[in-house]
mmCIF file of C-alpha atoms in Angstrom:
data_model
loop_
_atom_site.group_PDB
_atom_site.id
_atom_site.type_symbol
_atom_site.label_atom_id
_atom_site.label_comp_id
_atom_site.label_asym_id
_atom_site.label_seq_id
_atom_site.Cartn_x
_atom_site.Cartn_y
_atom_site.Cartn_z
ATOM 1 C CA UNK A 1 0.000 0.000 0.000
ATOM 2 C CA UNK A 2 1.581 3.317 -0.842
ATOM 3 C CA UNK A 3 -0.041 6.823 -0.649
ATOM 4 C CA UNK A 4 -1.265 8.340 -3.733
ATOM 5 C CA UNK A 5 -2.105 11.578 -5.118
ATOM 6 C CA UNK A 6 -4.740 11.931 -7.633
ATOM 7 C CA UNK A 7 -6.159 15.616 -8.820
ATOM 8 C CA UNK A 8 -9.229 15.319 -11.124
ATOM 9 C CA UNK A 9 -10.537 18.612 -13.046
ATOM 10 C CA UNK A 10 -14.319 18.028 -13.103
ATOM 11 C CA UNK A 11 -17.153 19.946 -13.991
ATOM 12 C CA UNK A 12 -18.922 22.268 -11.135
ATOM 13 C CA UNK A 13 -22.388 20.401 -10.739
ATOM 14 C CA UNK A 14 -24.027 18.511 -8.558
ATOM 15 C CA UNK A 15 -23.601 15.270 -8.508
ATOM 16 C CA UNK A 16 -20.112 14.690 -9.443
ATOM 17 C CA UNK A 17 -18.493 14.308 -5.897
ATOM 18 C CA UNK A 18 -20.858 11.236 -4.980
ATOM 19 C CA UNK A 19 -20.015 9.920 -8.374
ATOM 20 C CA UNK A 20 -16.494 9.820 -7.575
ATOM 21 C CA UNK A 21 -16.689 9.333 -4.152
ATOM 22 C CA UNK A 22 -19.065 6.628 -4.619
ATOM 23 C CA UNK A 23 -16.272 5.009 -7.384
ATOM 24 C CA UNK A 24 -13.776 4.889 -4.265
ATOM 25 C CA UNK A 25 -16.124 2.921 -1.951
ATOM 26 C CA UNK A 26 -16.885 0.281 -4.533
ATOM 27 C CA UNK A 27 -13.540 -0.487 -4.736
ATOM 28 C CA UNK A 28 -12.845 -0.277 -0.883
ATOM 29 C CA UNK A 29 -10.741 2.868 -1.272
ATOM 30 C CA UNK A 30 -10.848 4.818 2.039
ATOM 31 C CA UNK A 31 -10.033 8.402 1.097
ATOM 32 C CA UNK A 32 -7.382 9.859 3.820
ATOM 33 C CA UNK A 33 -8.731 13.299 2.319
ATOM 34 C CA UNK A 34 -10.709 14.822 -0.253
ATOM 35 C CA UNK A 35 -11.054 18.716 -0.949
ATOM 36 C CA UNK A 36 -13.264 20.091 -3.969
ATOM 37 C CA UNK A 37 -13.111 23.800 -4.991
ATOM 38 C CA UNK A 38 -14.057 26.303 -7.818
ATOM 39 C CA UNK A 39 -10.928 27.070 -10.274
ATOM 40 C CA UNK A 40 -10.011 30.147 -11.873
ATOM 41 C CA UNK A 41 -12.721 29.049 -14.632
ATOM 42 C CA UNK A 42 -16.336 29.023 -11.997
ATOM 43 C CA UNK A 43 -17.545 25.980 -14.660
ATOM 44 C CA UNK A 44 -14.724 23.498 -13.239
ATOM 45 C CA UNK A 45 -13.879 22.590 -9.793
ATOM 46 C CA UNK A 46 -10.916 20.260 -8.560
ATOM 47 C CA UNK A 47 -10.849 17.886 -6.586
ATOM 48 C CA UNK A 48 -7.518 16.622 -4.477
ATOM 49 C CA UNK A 49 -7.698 13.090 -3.600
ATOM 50 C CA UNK A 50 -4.968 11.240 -1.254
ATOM 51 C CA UNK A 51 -5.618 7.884 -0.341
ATOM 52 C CA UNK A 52 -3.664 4.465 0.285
ATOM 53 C CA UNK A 53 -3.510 1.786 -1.974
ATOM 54 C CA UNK A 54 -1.955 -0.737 -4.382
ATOM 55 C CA UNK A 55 -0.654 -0.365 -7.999
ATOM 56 C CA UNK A 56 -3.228 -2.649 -9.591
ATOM 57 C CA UNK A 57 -6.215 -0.971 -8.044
ATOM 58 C CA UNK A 58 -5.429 2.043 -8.299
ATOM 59 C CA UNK A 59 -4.346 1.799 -11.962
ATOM 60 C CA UNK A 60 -8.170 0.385 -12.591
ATOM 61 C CA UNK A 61 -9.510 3.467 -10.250
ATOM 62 C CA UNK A 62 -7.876 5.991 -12.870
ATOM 63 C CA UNK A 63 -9.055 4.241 -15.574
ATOM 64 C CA UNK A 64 -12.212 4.504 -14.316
ATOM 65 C CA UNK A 65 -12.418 7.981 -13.381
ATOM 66 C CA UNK A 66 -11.278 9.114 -17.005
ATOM 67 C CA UNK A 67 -14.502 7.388 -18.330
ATOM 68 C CA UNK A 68 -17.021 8.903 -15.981
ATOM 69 C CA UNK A 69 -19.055 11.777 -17.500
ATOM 70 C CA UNK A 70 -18.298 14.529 -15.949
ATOM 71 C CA UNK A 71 -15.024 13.792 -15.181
ATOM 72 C CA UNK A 72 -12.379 16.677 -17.559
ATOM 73 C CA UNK A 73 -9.351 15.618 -16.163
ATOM 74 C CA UNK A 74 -6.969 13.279 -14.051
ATOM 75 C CA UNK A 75 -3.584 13.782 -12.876
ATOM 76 C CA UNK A 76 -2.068 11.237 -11.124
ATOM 77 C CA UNK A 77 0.618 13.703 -8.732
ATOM 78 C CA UNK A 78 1.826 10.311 -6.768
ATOM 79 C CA UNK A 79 4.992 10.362 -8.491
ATOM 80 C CA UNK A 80 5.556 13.932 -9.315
ATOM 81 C CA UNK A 81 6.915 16.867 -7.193
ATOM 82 C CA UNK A 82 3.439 19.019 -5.389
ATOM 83 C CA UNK A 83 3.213 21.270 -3.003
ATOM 84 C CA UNK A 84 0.342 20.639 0.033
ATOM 85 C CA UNK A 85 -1.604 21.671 2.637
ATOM 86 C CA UNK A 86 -4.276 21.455 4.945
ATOM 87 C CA UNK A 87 -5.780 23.995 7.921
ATOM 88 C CA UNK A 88 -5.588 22.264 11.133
ATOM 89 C CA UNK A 89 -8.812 24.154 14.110
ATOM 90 C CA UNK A 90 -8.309 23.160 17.359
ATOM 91 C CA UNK A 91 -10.337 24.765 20.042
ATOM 92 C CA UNK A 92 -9.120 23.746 23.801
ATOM 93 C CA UNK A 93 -11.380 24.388 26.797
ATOM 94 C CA UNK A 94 -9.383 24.887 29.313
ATOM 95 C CA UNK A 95 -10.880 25.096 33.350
ATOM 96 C CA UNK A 96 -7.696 26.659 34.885
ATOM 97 C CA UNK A 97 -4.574 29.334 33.820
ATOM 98 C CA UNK A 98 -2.224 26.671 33.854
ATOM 99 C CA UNK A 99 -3.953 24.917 30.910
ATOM 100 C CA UNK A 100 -4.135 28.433 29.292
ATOM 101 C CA UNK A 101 -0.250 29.508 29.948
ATOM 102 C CA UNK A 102 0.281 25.657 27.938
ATOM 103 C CA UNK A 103 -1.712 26.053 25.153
ATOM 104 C CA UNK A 104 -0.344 29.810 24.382
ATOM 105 C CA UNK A 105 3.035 28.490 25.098
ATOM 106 C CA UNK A 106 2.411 25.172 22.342
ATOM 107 C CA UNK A 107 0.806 27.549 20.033
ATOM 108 C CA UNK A 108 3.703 29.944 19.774
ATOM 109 C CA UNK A 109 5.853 26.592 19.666
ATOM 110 C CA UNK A 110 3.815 25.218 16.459
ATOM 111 C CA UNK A 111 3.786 28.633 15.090
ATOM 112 C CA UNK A 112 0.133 28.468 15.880
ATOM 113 C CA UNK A 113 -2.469 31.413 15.294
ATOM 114 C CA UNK A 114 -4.784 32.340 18.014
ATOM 115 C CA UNK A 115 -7.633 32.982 16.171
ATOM 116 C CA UNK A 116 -10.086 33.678 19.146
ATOM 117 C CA UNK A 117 -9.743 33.534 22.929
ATOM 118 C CA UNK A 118 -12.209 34.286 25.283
ATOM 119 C CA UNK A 119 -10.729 33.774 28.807
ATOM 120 C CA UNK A 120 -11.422 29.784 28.826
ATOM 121 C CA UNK A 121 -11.490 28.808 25.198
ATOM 122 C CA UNK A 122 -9.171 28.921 22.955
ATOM 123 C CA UNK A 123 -9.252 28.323 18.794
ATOM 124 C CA UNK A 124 -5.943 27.791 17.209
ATOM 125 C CA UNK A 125 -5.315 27.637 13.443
ATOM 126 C CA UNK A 126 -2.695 26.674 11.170
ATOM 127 C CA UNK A 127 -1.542 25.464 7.586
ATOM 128 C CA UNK A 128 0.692 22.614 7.322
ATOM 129 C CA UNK A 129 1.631 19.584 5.723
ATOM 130 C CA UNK A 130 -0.766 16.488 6.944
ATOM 131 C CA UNK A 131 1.844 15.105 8.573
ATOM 132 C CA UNK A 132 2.763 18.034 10.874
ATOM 133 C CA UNK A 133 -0.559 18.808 11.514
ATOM 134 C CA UNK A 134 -0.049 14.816 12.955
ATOM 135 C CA UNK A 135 2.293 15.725 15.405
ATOM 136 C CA UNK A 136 0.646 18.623 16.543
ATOM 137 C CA UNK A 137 -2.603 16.875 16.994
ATOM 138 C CA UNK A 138 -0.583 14.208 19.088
ATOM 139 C CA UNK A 139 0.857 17.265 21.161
ATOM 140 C CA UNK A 140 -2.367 18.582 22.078
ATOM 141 C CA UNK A 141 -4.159 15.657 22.635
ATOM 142 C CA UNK A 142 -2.680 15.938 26.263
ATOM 143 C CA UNK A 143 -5.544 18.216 26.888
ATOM 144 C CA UNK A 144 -9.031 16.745 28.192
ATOM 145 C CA UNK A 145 -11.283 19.042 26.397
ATOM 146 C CA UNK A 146 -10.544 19.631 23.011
ATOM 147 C CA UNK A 147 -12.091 19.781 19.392
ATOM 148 C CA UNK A 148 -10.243 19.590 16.225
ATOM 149 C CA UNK A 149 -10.621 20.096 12.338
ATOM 150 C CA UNK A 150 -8.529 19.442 9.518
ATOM 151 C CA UNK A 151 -9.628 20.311 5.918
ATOM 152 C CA UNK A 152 -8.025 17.553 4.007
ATOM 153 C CA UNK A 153 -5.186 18.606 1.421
ATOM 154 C CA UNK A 154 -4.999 20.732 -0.965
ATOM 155 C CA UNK A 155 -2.539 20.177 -3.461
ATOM 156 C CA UNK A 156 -0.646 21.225 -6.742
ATOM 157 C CA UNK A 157 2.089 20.335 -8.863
ATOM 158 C CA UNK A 158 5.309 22.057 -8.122
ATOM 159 C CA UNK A 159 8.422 21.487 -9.627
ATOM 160 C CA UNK A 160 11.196 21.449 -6.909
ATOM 161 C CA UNK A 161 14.065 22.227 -9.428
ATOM 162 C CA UNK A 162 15.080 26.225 -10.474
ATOM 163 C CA UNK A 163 13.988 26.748 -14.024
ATOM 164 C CA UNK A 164 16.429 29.597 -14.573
#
């Protein structure tokens, strides 16, 4: 099993993400994360797509998805240089200053945003690879009363190499 990329230009109506989405689950795909968003052009959206899975499979998936109606476009980024990121929420309650003093201190640490504190809750934000957003996660889970949200990836092709 190996993690893939997959970014699919599809056309912006309804329907199209529980086509695809319901393509995944036949196959017994679980998508690790799936974002969907207008382009520069408000007819297509794309969709990023990172899941786990197996050459064979995955080959048949792609073949799959570039026959569906509706479907413009698929790039398969698992072997190509991209760029991605997700925004990690996590709101702490915390019931005395010591827990507060921590998460400020952890924030400023992770190179966290406070987005919003009002005296016992506190919302941090951040964009990050998935797996730093991981560790943090695993940082904070030391805390009793939390709440996070991550927004899957987002990603795009980026080539790492100076073309000048």
């Amino acid at each position: 099993m190996k993690k893939r990329w997959l970014s699919l230009y599809v056309e912006n109506d309804s329907g199209i993400l529980a086509k695809v989405s319901g393509l995944f689950a036949g196959k017994g795909y679980n998508l690790e994360s799936l974002t969907v968003g207008p382009t520069e052009d408000r007819t297509i959206s794309r969709m990023t797509i990172s899941l786990l899975g197996d050459d064979a499979t995955f080959e048949q998936i792609k073949k799959q998805l570039n026959r569906m109606v509706g479907i413009i476009k698929v790039i398969d980024m698992t072997n190509i240089g991209i760029r991605s990121r997700e925004v990690l929420l996590i709101k702490v309650t915390c019931s005395r200053k010591e827990e507060v003093d921590e998460v400020f201190r952890m924030a400023q640490a992770y190179q966290m945003t406070v987005a919003e504190y009002n005296g016992g809750d506190i919302l941090l934000e951040c964009m990050n690879r998935d797996k730093h957003n991981q560790r943090i996660i695993e940082q904070f889970r030391r805390f009793k009363n939390i709440e996070i949200v991550r927004s899957g990836s987002a990603a795009i092709e980026w080539d790492v190499r100076p073309r000048l």
